[in-house]
XYZ file of C-alpha atoms in Angstrom:
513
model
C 32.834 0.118 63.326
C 33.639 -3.609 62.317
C 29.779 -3.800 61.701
C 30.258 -1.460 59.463
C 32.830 -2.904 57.209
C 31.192 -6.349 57.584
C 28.205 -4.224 55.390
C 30.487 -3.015 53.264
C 32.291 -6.614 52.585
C 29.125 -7.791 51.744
C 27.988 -5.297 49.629
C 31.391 -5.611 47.386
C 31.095 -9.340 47.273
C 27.663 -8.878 45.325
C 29.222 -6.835 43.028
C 31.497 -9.347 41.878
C 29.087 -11.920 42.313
C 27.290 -9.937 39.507
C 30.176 -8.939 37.357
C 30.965 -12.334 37.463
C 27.483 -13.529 36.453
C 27.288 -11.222 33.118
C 30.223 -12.393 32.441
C 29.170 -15.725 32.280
C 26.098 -15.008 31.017
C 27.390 -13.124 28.246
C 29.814 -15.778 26.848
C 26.962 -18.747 27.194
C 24.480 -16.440 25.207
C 26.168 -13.517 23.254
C 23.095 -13.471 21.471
C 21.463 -11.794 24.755
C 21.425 -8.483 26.043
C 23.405 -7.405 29.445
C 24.204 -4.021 30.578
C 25.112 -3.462 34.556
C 26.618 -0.219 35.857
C 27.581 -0.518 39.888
C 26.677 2.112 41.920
C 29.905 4.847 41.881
C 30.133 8.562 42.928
C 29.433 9.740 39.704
C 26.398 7.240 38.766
C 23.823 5.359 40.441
C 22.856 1.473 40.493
C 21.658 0.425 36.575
C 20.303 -3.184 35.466
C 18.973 -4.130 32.022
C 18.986 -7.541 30.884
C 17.197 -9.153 28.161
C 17.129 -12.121 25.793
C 16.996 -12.591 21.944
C 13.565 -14.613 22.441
C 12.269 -11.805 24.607
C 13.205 -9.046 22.024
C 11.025 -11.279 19.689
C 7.817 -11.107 21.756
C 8.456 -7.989 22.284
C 8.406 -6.409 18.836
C 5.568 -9.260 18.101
C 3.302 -8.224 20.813
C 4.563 -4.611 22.222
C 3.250 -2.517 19.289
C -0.324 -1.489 20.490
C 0.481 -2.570 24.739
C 3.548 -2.646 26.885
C 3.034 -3.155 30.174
C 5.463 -2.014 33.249
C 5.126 -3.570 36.711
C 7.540 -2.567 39.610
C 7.745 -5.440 42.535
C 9.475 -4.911 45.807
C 11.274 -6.099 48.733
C 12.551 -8.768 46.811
C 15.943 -8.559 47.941
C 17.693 -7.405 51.173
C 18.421 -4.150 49.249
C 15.122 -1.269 48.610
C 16.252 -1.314 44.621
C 12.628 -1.422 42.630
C 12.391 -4.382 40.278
C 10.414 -3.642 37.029
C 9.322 -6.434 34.598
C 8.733 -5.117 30.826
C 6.013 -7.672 29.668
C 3.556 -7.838 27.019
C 0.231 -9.526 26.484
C 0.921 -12.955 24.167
C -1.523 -15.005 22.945
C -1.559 -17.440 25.252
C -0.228 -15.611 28.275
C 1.353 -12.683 30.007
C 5.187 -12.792 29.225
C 7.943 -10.874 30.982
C 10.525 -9.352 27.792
C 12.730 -7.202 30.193
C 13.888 -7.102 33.636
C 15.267 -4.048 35.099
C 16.859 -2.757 38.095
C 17.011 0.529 39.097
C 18.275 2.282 42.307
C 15.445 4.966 43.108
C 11.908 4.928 41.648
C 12.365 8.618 39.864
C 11.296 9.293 36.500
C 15.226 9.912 35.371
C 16.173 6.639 36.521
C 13.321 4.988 35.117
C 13.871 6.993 31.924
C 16.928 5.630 31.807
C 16.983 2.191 31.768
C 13.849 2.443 29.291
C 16.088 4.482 27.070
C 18.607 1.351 26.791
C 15.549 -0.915 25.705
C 14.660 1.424 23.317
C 18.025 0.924 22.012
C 18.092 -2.558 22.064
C 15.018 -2.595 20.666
C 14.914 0.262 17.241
C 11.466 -1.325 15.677
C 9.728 -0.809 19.174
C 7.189 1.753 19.551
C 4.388 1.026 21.844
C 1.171 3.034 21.367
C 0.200 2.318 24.997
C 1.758 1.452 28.161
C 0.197 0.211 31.477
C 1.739 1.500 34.200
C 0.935 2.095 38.174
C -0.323 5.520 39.617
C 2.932 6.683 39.595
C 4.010 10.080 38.208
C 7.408 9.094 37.461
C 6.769 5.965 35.218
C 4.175 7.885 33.737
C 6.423 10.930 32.713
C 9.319 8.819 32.042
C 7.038 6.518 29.510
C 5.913 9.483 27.293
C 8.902 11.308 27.538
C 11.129 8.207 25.950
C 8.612 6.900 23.282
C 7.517 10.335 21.777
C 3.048 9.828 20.910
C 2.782 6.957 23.424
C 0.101 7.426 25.887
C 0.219 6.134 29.477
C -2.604 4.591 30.985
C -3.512 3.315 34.287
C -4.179 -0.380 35.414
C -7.644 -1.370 36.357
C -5.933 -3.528 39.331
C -4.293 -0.640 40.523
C -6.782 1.776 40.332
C -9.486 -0.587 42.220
C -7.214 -1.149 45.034
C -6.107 2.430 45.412
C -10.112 3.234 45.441
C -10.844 0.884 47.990
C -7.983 1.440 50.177
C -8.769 5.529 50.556
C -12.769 4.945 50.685
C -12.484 2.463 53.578
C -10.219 4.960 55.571
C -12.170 5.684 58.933
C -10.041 9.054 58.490
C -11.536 9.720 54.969
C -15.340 10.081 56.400
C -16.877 8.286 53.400
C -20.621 7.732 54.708
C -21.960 5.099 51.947
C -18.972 3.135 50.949
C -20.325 1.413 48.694
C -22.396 4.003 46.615
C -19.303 5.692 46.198
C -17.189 2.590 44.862
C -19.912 1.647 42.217
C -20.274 5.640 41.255
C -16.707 5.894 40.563
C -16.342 2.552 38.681
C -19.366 3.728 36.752
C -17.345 6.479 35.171
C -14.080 3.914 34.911
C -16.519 2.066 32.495
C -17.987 4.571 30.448
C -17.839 3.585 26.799
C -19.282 6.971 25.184
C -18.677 11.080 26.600
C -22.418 11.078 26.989
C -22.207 8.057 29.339
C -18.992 9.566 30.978
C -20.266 13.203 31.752
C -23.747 11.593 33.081
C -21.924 9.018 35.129
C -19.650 11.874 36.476
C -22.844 14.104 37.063
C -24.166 11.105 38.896
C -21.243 11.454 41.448
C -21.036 14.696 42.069
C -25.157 14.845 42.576
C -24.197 12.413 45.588
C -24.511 13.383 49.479
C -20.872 11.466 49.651
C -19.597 14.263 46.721
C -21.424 17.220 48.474
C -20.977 16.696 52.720
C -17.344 15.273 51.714
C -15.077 17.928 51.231
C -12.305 15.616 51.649
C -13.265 13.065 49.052
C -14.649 15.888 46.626
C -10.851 17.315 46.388
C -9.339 14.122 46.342
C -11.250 12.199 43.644
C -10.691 15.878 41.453
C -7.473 16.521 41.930
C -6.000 13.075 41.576
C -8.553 10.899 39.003
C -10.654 13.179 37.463
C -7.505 15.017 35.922
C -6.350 12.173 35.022
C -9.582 10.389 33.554
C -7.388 10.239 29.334
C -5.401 7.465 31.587
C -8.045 5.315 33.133
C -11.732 5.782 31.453
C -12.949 3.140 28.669
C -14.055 6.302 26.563
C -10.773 7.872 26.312
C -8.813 4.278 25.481
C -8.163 3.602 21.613
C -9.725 0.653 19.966
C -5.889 -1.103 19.327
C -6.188 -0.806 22.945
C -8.774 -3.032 23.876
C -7.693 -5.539 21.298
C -4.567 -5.973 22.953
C -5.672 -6.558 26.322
C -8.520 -8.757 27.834
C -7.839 -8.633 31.666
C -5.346 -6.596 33.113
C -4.551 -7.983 36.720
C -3.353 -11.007 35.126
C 0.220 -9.592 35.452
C -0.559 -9.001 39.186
C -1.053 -12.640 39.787
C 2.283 -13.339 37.790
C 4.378 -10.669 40.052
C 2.728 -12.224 43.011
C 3.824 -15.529 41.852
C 6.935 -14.714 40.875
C 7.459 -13.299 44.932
C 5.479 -16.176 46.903
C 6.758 -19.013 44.473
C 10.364 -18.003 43.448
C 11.551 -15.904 45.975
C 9.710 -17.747 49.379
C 13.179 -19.066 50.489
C 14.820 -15.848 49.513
C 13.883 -13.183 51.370
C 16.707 -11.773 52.809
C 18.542 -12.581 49.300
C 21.357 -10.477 47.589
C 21.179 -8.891 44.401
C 22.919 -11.789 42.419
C 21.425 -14.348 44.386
C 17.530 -12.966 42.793
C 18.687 -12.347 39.456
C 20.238 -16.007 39.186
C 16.737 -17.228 40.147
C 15.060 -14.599 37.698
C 17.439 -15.667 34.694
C 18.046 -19.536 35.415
C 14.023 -19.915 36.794
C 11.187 -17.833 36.382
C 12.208 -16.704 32.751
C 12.841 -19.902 31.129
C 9.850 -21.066 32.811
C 7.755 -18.311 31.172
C 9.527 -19.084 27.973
C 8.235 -22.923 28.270
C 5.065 -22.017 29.217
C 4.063 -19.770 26.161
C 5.707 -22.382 23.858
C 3.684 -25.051 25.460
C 0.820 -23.221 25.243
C 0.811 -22.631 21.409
C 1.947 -26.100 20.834
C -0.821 -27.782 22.991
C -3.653 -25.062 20.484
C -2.332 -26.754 17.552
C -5.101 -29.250 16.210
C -2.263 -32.012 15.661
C -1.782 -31.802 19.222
C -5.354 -33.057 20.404
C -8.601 -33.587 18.272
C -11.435 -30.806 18.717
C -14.838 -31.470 19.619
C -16.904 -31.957 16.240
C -19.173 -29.014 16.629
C -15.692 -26.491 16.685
C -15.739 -24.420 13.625
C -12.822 -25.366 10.973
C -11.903 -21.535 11.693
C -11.063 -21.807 15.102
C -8.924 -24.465 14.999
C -5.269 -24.043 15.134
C -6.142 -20.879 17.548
C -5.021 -20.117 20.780
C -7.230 -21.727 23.526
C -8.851 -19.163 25.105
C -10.003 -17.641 22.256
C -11.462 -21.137 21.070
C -13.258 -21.104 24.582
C -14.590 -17.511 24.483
C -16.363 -18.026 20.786
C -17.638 -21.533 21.539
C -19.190 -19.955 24.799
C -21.482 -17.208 22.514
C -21.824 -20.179 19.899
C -24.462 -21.743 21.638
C -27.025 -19.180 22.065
C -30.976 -19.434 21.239
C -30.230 -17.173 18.475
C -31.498 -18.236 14.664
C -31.441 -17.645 11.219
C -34.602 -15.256 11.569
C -32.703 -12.661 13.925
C -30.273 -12.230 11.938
C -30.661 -9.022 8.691
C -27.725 -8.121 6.179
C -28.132 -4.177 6.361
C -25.248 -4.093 3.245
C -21.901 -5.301 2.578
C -19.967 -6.355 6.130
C -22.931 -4.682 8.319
C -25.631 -6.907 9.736
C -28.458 -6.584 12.414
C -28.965 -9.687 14.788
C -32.342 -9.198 16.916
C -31.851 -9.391 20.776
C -33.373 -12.655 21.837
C -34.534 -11.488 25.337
C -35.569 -7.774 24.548
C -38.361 -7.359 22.457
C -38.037 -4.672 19.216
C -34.094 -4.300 20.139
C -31.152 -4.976 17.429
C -27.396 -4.878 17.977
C -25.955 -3.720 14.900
C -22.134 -5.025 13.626
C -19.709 -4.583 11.080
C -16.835 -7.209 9.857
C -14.810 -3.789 9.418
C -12.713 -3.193 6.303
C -8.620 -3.206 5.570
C -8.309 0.788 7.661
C -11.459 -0.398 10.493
C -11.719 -2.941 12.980
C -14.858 -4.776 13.096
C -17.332 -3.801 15.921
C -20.790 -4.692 17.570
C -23.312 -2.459 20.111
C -23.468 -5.268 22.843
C -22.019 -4.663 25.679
C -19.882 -8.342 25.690
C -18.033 -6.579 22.380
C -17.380 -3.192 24.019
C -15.645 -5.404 27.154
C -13.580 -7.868 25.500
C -13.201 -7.167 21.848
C -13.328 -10.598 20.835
C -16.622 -12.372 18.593
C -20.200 -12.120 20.884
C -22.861 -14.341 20.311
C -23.975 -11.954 17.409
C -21.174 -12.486 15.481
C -21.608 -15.837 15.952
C -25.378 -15.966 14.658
C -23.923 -14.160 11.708
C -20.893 -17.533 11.120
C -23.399 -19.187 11.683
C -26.361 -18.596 9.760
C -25.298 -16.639 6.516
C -23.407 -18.039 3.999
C -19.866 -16.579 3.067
C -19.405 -14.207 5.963
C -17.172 -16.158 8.717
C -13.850 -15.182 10.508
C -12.358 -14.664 7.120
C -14.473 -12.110 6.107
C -13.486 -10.300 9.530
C -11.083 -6.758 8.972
C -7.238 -8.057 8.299
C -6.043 -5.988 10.610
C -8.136 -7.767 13.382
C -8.159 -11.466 12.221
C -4.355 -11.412 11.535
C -3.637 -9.689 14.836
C -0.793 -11.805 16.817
C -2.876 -11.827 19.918
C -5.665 -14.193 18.071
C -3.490 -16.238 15.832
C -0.562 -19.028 16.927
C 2.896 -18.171 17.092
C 4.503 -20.389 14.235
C 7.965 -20.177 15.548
C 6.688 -22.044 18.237
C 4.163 -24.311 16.436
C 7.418 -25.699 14.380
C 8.831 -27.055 17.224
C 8.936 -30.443 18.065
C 9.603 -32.425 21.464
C 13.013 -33.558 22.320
C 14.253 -36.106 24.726
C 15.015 -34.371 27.942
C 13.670 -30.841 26.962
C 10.240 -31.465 26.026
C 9.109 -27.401 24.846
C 12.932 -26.690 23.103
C 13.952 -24.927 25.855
C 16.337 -25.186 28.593
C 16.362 -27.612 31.516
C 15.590 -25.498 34.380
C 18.033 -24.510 36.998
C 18.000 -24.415 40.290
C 19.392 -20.792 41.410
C 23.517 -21.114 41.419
C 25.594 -18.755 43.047
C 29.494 -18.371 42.589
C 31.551 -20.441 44.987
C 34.881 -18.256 45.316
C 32.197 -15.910 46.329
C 29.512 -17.154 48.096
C 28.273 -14.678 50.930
C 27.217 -16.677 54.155
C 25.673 -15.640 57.086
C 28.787 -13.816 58.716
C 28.248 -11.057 56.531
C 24.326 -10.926 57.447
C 22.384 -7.881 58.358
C 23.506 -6.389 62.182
C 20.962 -6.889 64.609
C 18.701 -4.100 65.045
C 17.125 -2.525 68.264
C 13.226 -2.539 66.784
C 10.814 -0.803 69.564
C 12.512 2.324 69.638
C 12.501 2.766 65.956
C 9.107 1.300 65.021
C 7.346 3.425 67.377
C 9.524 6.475 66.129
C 8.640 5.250 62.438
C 4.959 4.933 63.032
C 4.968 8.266 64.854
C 6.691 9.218 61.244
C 4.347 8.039 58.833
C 1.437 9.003 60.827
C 2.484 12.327 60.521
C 3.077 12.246 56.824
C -0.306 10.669 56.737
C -2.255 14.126 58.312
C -0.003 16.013 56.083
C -1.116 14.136 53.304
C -4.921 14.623 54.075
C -4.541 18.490 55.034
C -2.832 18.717 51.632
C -5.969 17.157 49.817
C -8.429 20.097 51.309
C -5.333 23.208 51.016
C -6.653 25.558 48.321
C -4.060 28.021 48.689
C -1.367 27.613 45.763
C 1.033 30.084 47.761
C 0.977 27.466 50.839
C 1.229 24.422 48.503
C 4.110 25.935 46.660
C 5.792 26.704 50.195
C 5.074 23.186 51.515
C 6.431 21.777 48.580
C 9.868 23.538 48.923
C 10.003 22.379 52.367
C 9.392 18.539 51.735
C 11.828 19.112 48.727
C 14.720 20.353 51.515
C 13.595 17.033 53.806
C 13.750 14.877 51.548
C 17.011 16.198 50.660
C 18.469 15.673 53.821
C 16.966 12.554 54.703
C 18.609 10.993 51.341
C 22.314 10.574 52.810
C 20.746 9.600 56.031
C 19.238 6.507 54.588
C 20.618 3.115 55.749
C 22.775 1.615 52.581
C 25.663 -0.332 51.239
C 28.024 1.376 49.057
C 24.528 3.718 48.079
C 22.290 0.934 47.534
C 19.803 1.223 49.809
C 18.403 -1.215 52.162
C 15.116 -2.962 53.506
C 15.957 -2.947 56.668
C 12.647 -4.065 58.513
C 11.289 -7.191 57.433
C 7.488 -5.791 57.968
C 6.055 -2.569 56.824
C 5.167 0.129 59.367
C 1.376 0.048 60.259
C -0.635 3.071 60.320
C -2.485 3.400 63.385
């Protein structure tokens, strides 16, 4: 009983240790947005919190990509952490941080709904999310026309992890693997429904019943989301690598949090406001300032256009620039369209277009299709004819955020002591009249008895899981699925939790055997 109420201390000291934060954060930067809601009878946990610079980015970057990751077990309590970031120019930025109590499509709806508000300009055309069916139906359910599409990342590991299953039967690995990622890459419908043919011709597709059912019923309906075919051209402008992000949430856990693992609430979101934020914040300043040509001298062969551009995009054309190309591959079909000879395959020509003020440009090479950014044929084209160069290129590409400098940033200058304009960082503070120490910990736990009653558990749910994948009978399915709805139910309230947030409360996750 007094363990109890030692739970329950603690669990009432974090809320004020985060009332008492927003309060302070809210009279240092009014400018900022806060909104917290505690976990009551009547609602569950809510946390939105974002700053006036990352509303900028934001509405700067979020128009054609938002991107929503969910990282976990970063505190002692199992509340999902999702970071709302965009693609910048010089790197990925996180421009919302929210907390939520349960991972369901209402409560993710719901704190989306208050960025929405925050934000009235901001209406994404695309959002990256996980597999999961409630980000993706609370996405297109808040911003009305936005599609929802999957993460390469993601998708890879999910792939991998169910092929390699000794459970799964998969004969030829491998074969499998490159058949799927075949149709993942499909840039035409042709290419798609041969690449999809090519799988299903396969002994793995034919002898597998198992795999057959599963790659149907859970990618193939789902192929709008994750197939290069089916993604809009604003699309792949806006992103050129997409597990970037997971090496930022991975940082943000190994590098931030390391020391912190057993951390409350207010004790994470100190280090996520006073740390990793203004460190992203620095880092995309510094990285605009440190493109600008007044910042260091380019190399005299750098084209006058790319200077003052970010980096990476500096890198990626000067990488095509030098190419055995010449004038003599290179034909002007009519205004803005050219044809640039290959210069390994004999009698074949990659045709491109600068694009006009409604079209973006394009070329038939394969380096085009995957990153959207200037090949080597475009280069032979800057190069070698007069008056067609990067200003000649559609508006709507060559004035895109992603390959210009931001000049908010580019106007600022280094200061004594705060070198970027931005804030010193912090280290994590928490309040003193307030502090929780280790009398309040976690009880100790009796571990064997549970873990092997867990793993019995999830085993379990892992032969349902496969017998559901091979069930053709809708009648069973629709019975099965009220009876997981009634145990889920009334496993909810049975849930180890502090004043209904619920908790993490083994340090390792159970291993499937």
């Amino acid at each position: 009983m007094a363990r109890a109420r030692d739970q329950t201390r603690h669990s009432k000291i974090d809320q004020v240790n985060l009332e008492a934060l927003f309060q302070k954060w809210r009279a240092a930067t009014p400018e900022d947005k806060f909104l917290l809601r505690l976990h009551t009878e009547e609602a569950t946990f809510l946390l939105c919190y974002q700053t006036a610079w990352q509303m900028r980015l934001l509405n700067l970057y979020g128009t054609d990509l938002c991107l929503f990751d969910a990282t976990y077990r970063t505190t002692r309590y199992a509340l999902p952490l999702f970071f709302l970031c965009v693609r910048t120019n010089v790197c990925y930025i996180v421009v919302g941080v929210m907390v939520v109590q349960e991972e369901t499509t209402e409560a993710i709806k719901e704190g989306l709904e208050v960025f929405k508000y925050w934000n009235t300009d901001w209406k994404p055309a695309h959002f990256m999310v996980d597999y999961s069916i409630a980000e993706i139906k609370a996405v297109e359910s808040v911003f009305e026309g936005t599609k929802a599409v999957l993460w390469d990342f993601h998708r890879e590991k999910a792939w991998g992890e169910w092929i390699r299953k000794q459970d799964h039967q998969v004969s030829n690995k491998e074969d499998a693997l490159a058949k799927m990622r075949a149709i993942a890459r499909a840039d035409t419908t042709d290419q798609y429904e041969e690449a999809v043919k090519a799988l299903m011709d396969s002994p793995n597709w034919k002898e597998n019943h198992s795999f057959r059912s599963w790659f149907s019923d859970t990618w193939l309906t789902e192929a709008k989301r994750w197939v290069a075919v089916f993604k809009a051209e604003t699309l792949n402008i806006a992103i050129t690598t997409n597990n970037g992000i997971e090496h930022q949430n991975e940082t943000f856990k190994h590098k931030y949090l390391k020391a912190y693992k057993d951390s409350t609430l207010s004790e994470m979101l100190e280090i996520v406001v006073h740390t990793y934020i203004p460190e992203l914040r620095k880092k995309y300043i510094e990285g605009n300032v440190k493109s600008l040509s007044s910042y260091r001298r380019h190399k005299a062969n750098v084209p006058r256009f790319l200077w003052d551009r970010p980096t990476d995009l500096v890198r990626h054309i000067m990488s095509r620039t030098d190419s055995s190309l010449s004038e003599r591959h290179v034909v002007q079909l009519s205004d803005g369209i050219f044809s640039v000879k290959s210069e390994t395959h004999e009698g074949k020509s990659y045709q491109l277009a600068f694009g006009t003020k409604d079209s973006l440009p394009s070329c038939q090479c394969d380096d085009w299709r995957r990153y959207k950014l200037p090949c080597k044929h475009f280069c032979a084209v800057f190069q070698y004819v007069p008056g067609w160069t990067w200003q000649q290129l559609s508006p709507i590409y060559r004035e895109h955020p992603l390959l210009n400098l931001d000049a908010t940033c580019c106007s600022m200058t280094p200061v004594s002591g705060d070198e970027w304009g931005t804030e010193a960082v912090s280290q994590p503070v928490t309040c003193e009249e307030t502090h929780v120490t280790s009398d309040y910990g976690l009880p100790p736990r009796r571990r064997a008895r549970k873990m092997d009653l867990r793993r019995k558990c999830v085993n379990l749910n892992k032969q349902i899981l496969d017998k559901i994948y091979v069930t053709e009978d809708e009648d069973t399915l629709e019975e099965l699925s009220e009876k997981l709805s009634t145990l889920l139910k009334d496993l909810t309230p049975l849930t180890s939790n502090e004043d209904g947030m619920p908790l993490h409360l083994e340090a390792k996750r159970v291993r499937v055997s």
